[in-house]
C-alpha positions as a printed Julia matrix, in Angstrom:
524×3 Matrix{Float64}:
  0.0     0.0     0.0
  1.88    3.44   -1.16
  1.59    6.0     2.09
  2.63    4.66    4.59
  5.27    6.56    6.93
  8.77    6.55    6.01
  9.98    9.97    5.38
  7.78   12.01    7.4
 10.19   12.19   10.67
 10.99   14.29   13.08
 13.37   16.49   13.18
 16.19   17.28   16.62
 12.95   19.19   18.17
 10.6    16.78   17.52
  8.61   18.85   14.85
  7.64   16.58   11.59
 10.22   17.6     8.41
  7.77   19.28    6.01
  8.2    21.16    2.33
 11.41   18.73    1.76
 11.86   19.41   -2.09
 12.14   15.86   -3.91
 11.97   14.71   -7.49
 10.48   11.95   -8.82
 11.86    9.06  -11.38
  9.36    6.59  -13.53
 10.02    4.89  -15.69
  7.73    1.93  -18.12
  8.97   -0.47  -20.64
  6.01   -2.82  -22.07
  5.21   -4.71  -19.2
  1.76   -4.05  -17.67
 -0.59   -0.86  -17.25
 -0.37   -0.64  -13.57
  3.48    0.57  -14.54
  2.14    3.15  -16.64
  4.23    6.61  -16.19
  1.04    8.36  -15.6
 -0.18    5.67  -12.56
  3.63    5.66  -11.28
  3.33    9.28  -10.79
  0.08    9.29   -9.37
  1.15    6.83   -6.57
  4.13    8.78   -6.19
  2.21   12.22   -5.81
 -0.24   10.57   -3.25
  2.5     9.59   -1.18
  4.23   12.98   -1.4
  0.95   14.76   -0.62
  0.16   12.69    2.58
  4.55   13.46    3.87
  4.36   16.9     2.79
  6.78   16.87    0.0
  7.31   18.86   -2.64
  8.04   17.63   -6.06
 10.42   20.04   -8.2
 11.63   17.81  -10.77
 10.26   14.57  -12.66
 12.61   12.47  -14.77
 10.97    9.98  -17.17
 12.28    6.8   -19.22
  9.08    5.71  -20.96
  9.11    2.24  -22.73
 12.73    1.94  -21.82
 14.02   -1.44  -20.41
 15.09   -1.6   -16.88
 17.89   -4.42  -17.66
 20.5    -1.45  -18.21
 21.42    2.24  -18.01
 22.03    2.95  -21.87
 18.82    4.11  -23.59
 17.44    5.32  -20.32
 17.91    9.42  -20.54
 15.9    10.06  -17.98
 17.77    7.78  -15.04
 21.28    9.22  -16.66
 19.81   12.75  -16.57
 19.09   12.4   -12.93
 22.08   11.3   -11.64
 23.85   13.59  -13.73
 21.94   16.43  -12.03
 22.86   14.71   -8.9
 26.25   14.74   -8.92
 26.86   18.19  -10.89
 25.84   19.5    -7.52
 22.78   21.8    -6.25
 20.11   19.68   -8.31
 17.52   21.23   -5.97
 16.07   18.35   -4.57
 17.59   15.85   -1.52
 15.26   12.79   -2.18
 14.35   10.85   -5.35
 10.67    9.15   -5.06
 10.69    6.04   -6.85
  7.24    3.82   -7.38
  9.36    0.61   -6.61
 12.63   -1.81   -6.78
 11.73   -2.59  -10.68
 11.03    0.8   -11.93
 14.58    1.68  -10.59
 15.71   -1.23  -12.87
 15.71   -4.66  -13.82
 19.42   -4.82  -13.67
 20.75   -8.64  -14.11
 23.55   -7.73  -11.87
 21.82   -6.53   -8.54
 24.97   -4.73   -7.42
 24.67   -2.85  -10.54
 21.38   -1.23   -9.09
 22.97   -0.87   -5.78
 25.56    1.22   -7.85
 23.37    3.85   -9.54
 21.53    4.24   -6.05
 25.22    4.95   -4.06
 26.43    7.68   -6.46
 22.78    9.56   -5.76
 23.81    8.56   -1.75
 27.1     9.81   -1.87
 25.91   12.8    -3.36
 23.53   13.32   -0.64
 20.65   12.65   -2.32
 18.98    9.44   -1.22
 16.52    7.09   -3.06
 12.8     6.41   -1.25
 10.66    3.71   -2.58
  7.01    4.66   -2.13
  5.73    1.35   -2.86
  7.55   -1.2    -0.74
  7.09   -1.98    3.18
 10.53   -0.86    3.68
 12.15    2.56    4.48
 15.52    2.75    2.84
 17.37    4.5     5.96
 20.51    2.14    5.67
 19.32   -0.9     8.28
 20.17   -4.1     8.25
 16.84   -5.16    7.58
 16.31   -2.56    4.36
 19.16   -3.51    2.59
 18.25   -7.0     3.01
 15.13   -6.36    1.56
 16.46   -4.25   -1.37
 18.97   -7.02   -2.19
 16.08   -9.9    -2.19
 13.76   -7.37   -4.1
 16.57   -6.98   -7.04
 17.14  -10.32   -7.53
 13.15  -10.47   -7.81
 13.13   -8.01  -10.16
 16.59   -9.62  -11.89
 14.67  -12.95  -11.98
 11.2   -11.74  -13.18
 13.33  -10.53  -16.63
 15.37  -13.7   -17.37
 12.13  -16.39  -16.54
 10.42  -13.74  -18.84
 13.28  -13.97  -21.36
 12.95  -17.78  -21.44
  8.93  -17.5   -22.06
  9.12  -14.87  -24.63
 12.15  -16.73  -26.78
 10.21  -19.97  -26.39
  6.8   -18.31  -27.97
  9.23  -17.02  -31.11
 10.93  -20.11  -31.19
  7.15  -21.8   -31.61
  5.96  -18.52  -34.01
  8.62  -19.25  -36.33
  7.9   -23.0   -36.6
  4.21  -22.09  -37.34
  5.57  -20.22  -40.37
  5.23  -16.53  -38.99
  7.42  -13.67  -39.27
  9.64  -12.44  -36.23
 10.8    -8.89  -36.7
 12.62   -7.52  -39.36
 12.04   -5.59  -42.68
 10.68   -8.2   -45.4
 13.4    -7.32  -47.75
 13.58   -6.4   -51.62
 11.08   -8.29  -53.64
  8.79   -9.18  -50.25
  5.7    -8.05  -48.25
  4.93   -8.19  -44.88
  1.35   -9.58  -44.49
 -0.97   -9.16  -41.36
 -2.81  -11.94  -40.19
 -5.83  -12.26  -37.76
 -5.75  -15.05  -35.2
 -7.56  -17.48  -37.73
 -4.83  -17.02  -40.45
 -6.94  -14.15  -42.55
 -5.44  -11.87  -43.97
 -5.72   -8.08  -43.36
 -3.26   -6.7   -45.47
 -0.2    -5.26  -45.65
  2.24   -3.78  -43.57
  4.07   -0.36  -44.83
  7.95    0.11  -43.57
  7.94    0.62  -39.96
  4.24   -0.64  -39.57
  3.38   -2.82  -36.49
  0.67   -4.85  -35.99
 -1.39   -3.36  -32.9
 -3.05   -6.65  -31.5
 -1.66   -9.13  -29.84
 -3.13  -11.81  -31.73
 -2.1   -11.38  -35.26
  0.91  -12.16  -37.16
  3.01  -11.85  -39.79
  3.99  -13.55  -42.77
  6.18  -12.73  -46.07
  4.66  -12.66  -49.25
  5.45  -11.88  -52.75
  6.35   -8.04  -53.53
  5.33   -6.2   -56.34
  5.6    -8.38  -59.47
  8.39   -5.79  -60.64
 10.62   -6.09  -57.89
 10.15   -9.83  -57.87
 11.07   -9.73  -61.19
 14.37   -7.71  -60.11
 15.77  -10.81  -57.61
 14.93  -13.49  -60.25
 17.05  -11.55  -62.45
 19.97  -10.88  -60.24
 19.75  -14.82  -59.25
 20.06  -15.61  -63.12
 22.58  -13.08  -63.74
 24.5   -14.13  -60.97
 23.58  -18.07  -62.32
 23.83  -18.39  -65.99
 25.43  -15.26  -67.01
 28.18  -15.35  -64.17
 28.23  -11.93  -63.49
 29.49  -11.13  -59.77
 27.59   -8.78  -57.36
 29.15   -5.86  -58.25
 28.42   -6.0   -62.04
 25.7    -6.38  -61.06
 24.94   -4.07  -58.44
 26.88   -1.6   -61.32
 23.8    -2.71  -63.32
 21.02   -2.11  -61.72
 22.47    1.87  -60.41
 22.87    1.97  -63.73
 18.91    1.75  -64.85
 17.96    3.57  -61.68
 16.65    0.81  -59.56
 16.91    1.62  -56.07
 16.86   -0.86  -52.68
 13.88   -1.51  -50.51
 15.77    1.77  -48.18
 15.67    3.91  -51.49
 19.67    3.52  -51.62
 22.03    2.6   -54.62
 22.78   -0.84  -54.64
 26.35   -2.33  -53.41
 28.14   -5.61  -53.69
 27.06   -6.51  -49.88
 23.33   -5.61  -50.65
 23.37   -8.18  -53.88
 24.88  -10.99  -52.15
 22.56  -10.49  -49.32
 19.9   -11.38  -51.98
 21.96  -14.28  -53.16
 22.38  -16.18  -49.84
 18.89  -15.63  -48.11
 16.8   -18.44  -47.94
 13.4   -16.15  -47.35
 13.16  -15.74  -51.21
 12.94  -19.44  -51.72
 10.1   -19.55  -48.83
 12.38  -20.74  -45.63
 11.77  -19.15  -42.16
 15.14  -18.76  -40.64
 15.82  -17.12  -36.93
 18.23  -16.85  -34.09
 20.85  -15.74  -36.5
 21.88  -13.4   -33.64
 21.08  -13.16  -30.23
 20.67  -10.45  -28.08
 19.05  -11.39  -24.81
 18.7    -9.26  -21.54
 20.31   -6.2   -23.47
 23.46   -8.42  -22.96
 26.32   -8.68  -25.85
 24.93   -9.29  -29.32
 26.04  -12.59  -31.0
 25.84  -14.48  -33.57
 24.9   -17.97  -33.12
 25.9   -21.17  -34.57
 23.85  -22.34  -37.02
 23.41  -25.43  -35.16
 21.15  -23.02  -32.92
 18.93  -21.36  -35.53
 15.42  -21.96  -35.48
 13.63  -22.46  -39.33
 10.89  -23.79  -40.88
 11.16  -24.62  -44.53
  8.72  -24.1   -47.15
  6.93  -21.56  -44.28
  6.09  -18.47  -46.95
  5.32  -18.68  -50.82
  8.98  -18.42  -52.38
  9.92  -16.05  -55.47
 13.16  -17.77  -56.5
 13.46  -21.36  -57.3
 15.22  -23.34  -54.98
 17.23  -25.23  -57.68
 18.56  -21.42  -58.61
 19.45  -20.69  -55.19
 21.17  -23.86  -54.39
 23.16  -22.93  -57.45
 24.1   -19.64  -56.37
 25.34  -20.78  -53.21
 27.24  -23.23  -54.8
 28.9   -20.32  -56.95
 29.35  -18.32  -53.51
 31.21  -21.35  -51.45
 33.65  -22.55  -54.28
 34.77  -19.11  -54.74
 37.07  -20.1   -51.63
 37.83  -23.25  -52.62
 41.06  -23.03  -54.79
 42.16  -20.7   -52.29
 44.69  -21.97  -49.26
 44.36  -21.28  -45.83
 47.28  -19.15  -45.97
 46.22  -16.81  -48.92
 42.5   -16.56  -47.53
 44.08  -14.77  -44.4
 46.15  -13.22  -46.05
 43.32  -11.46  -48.05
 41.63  -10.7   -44.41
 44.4    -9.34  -43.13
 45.31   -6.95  -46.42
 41.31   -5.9   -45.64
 42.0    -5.22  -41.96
 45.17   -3.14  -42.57
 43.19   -1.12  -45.41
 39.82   -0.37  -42.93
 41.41   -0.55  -39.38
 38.7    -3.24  -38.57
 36.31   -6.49  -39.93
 32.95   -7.34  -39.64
 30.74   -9.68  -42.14
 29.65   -6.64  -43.8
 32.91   -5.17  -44.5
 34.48   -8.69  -45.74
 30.88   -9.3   -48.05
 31.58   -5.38  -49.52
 35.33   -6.31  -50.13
 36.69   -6.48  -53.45
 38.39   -9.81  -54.19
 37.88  -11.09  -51.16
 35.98  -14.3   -50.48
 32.66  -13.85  -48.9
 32.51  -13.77  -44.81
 30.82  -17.3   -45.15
 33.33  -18.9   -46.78
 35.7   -17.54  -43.8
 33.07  -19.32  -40.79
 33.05  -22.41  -43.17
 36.72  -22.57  -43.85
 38.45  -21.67  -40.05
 35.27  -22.58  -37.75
 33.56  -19.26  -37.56
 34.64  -15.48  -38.21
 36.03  -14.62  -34.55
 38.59  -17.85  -35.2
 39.4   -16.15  -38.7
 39.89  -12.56  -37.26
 42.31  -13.53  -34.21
 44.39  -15.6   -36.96
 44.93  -11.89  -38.67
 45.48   -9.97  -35.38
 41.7    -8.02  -34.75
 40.27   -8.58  -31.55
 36.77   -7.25  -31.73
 35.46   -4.38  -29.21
 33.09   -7.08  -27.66
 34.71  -10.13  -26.31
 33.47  -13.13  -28.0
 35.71  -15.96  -26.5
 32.5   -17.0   -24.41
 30.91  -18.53  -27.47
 33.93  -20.44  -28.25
 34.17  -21.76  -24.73
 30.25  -22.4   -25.0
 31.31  -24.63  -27.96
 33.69  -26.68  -26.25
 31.24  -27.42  -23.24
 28.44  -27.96  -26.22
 31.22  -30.59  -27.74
 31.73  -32.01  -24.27
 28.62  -32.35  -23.44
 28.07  -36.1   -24.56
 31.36  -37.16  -23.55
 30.37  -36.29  -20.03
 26.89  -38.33  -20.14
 28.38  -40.88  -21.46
 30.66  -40.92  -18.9
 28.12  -40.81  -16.15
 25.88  -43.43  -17.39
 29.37  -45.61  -17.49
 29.49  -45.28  -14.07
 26.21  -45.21  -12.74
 26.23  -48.86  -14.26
 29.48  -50.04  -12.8
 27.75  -49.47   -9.73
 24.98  -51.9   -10.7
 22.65  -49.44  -11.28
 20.3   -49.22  -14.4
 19.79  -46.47  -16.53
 17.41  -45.19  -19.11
 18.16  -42.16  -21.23
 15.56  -40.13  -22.88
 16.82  -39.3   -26.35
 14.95  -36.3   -26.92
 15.01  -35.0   -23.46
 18.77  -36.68  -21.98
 16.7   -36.88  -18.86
 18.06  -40.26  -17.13
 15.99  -42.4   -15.28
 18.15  -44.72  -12.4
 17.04  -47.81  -11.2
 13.12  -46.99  -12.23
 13.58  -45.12   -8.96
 14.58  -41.43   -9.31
 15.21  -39.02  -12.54
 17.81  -37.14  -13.25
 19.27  -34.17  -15.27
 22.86  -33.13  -16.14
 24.47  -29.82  -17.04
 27.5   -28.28  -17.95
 27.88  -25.0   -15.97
 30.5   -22.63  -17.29
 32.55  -20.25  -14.8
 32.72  -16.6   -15.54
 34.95  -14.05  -14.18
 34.09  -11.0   -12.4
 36.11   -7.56  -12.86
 37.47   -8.12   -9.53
 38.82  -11.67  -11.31
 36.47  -13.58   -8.33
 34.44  -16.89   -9.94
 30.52  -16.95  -10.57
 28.27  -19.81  -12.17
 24.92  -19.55  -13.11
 22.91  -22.95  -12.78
 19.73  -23.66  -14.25
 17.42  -26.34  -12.96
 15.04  -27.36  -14.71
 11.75  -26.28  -13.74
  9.84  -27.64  -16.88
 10.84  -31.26  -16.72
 11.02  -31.27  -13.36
 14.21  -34.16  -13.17
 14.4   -35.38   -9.25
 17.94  -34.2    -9.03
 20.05  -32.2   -11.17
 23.54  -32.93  -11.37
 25.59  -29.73  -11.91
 28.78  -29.92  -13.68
 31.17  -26.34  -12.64
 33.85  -26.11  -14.72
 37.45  -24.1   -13.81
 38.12  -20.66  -14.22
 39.49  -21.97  -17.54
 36.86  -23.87  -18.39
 38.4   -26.83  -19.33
 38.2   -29.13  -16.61
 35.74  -29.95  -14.05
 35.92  -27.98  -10.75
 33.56  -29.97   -8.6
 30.0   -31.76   -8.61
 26.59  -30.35   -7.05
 23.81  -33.32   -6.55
 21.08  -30.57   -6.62
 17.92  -32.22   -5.59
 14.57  -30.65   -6.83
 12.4   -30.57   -3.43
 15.12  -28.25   -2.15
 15.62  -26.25   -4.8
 12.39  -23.33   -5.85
 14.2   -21.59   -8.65
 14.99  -21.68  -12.28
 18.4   -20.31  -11.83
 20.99  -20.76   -8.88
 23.88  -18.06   -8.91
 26.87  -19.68   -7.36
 30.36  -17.89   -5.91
 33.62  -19.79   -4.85
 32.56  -20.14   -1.45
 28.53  -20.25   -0.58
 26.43  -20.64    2.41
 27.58  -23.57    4.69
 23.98  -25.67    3.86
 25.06  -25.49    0.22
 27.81  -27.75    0.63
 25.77  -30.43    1.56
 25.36  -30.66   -2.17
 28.61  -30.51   -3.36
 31.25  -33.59   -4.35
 34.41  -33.36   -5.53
 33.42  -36.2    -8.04
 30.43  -38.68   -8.83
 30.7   -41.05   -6.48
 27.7   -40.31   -4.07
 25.86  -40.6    -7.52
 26.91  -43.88   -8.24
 26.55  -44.93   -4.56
 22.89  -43.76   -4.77
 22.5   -46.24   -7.87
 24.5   -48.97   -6.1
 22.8   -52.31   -5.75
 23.19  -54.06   -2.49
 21.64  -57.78   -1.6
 19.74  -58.18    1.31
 21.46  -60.82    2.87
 24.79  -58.25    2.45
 22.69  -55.4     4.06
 21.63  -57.77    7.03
């Protein structure tokens, strides 16, 4: 309930502090009307009314994300204020923990809330049963509410992925411009159409979709004839990018065409009908990626296809054995004659490059683009060696299983292993789950895992897997079982509370004990 007491105190004589100048910070992303700027700043008014505050200032981030500070003006504005001295105000009203931020590192919320502190200005929640005066019990409370709020983003991460993952399999359309030669295409809830989506359209209810269709019958004509240019009269993409400037044909973005924006044509597999996602992830406003294809979600034959799939199987053809009669040696050597000439790669760059093979040819040939660019010298601003080492544990995976089952049996025990979901059944007695966990560093070099249990399939126990701080052995062995455990995630240090290590092994042992078959006249 917002209002009750927390700031209205007394002063050294015992009179109530009144007329204390404050500002207020709201902020909304998407997430539900009762977060609504307008009803955030009601609440907070109320409660400001009934202390006798005074609101001077109001800072606002609407339908900005609370998983980080970039984006979000309004939060940066205020503390900017705050620390340039004399912002005119000593408290910040806040409706709650989220609205301050979703931050997936709860020490990162703590952060923004100590420079305001430090600066003198403090940070007042009007809507939880906690004044923030510095107490044990307050900062308790703060540090259980951010992991709330923390938690509430990643399980709705998980949800929200898994509905795309199921939209794209149904044959619908997840974000993105439809491209040169395609249509976006509303559909109602019963797969009617309603027509067509303009550039930068979004459908307004939640129950429609999207689909690709064919363009306009010129521009479809366009793409067929860049596929059978490319084809059967061997022209490259920049003769015939050259081409097409030439007659005054312009891209879906109403630009000149390039070599990159051709063979962007050439290598999608929308124009022959596939649905193909998860190119690139970027989850919880974390690093963007770009994920193995191994990981991509797709459903073939989803949309009505312009280009014939014979034709495009050709072209890709062309595309991969340009490569071919090239060594490893001169390949890099091409990349790293590009990265001397622009001062850095990227797909784009190596796709727009003259003479140089296409940035496929360089993930097909070394492994992936990151292993190509570290063999030339170019580290990239964002550190990538996390999906390499997410590889390996991927690749290690089996191995490990394997390895379990092995002993689990050598123990007498029986096991059943459920192809589609790995989940192993022991003895017809007990399920259970493995996972790799990989160990992350922290800027202060200190080790963190995150563990996720399995809330769906619900396995009896899970059995946790923490790799090194290299990740390339095992660390140690947590026998996690599900009746003590009430979250999706666990978020593990070096050393933990004292009931955790109930649960951890320096090997498998108590696993295969557990599976161990005894007689009874041995027991007696």
């Amino acid at each position: 309930m917002v209002g009750h007491d927390k700031i209205g105190g007394s002063s050294e004589n015992g009179h109530e502090v009144r007329n204390l100048r404050v500002a207020e910070y709201v902020r909304m992303s998407t997430e539900h009307q009762k977060y609504s700027t307008e009803n955030q700043s009601d609440a907070i008014r109320r409660y400001a009314s009934q202390h006798g505050l005074t609101i001077v200032r109001s800072y606002i981030d609407s339908g900005r994300s609370g998983l980080n500070i970039e984006g979000r003006s309004g939060l940066r504005q205020l503390i900017a204020d705050i620390e340039g001295g004399e912002p005119g105000f000593s408290v910040v009203l806040v409706y709650d923990i989220s609205r301050w931020g979703r931050f997936q590192d709860a020490d990162e919320s703590a952060f923004y809330e100590y420079r305001c502190r430090r600066a003198g200005v403090r940070v007042e929640y009007c809507a939880e049963q906690f004044e923030n005066d510095g107490s044990i019990g307050s900062d308790v409370q703060k540090v259980v509410k951010r992991r709330m709020a923390a938690e509430y983003s990643r399980e709705l991460s998980v949800k929200v992925f898994a509905g795309q993952c199921r939209l794209i399999e149904m044959g619908y359309r997840q974000g993105g411009m439809a491209g040169f030669g395609l249509r976006r295409e509303l559909r109602d809830e019963h797969g009617r159409p309603k027509g067509l989506l303009g550039r930068g359209e979004q459908k307004s209810i939640q129950t429609d979709r999207v689909v690709l269709v064919p363009g306009p019958s010129k521009e479809v004509g366009i793409v067929r004839w860049i596929y059978r240019q490319f084809v059967e009269a061997r022209n490259d993409e920049k003769a015939i990018a050259a081409e097409l400037n030439d007659r005054g044909i312009f891209t879906d973005l109403n630009r000149p065409w390039t070599k990159g924006t051709v063979h962007q044509i050439l290598i999608n597999e929308k124009y022959i009908g596939n649905n193909v996602w998860n190119h690139v992830s970027f989850k919880l406003k974390q690093k963007r990626v770009a994920n193995d294809p191994t990981t991509w979600v797709r459903a073939d034959g989803a949309f009505q296809g312009i280009v014939d799939t014979t034709l495009f199987d050709a072209a890709r053809k062309i595309i991969e054995a340009r490569s071919y009669h090239l060594s490893n040696g001169e390949m890099l050597d091409l990349l790293r004659s590009l990265y001397k000439r622009t001062g850095l790669l990227s797909g784009l760059i190596i796709d727009e490059a003259e003479g140089c093979p296409s940035s496929k040819a360089y993930q097909h040939r070394f492994g992936g683009l990151l292993k190509a660019y570290k063999l030339v010298g170019f580290t990239p601003d964002r550190d990538y060696r996390y999906i390499e080492i997410n590889r390996a544990l991927r690749r290690r995976y089996p191995s490990v299983v394997a390895d379990t089952i092995a002993g689990l049996e050598r123990a007498g025990g029986h096991v059943q292993r459920d192809t589609l979901t790995d989940i192993l059944t022991i003895n017809r007695e007990f399920t259970a789950s493995l996972t790799i966990v990989r160990s992350f560093q922290t800027q202060a070099g200190s080790l963190r895992w995150r563990v996720r249990l399995d809330r769906g399939l619900l396995p009896d126990l899970t059995i946790a897997v923490r790799m090194n701080r290299d990740n390339c052995a095992v660390r140690d062995y947590l026998l996690l079982p599900s009746l003590d455990m009430d979250r999706h995630f666990l978020r593990l240090k070096e050393d933990n509370a004292l009931w955790f290590d109930a649960y951890r092994f320096d090997s498998l042992g108590p696993l295969f004990e557990m599976a161990e078959r005894v007689s009874i006249a041995e027991a007696a």
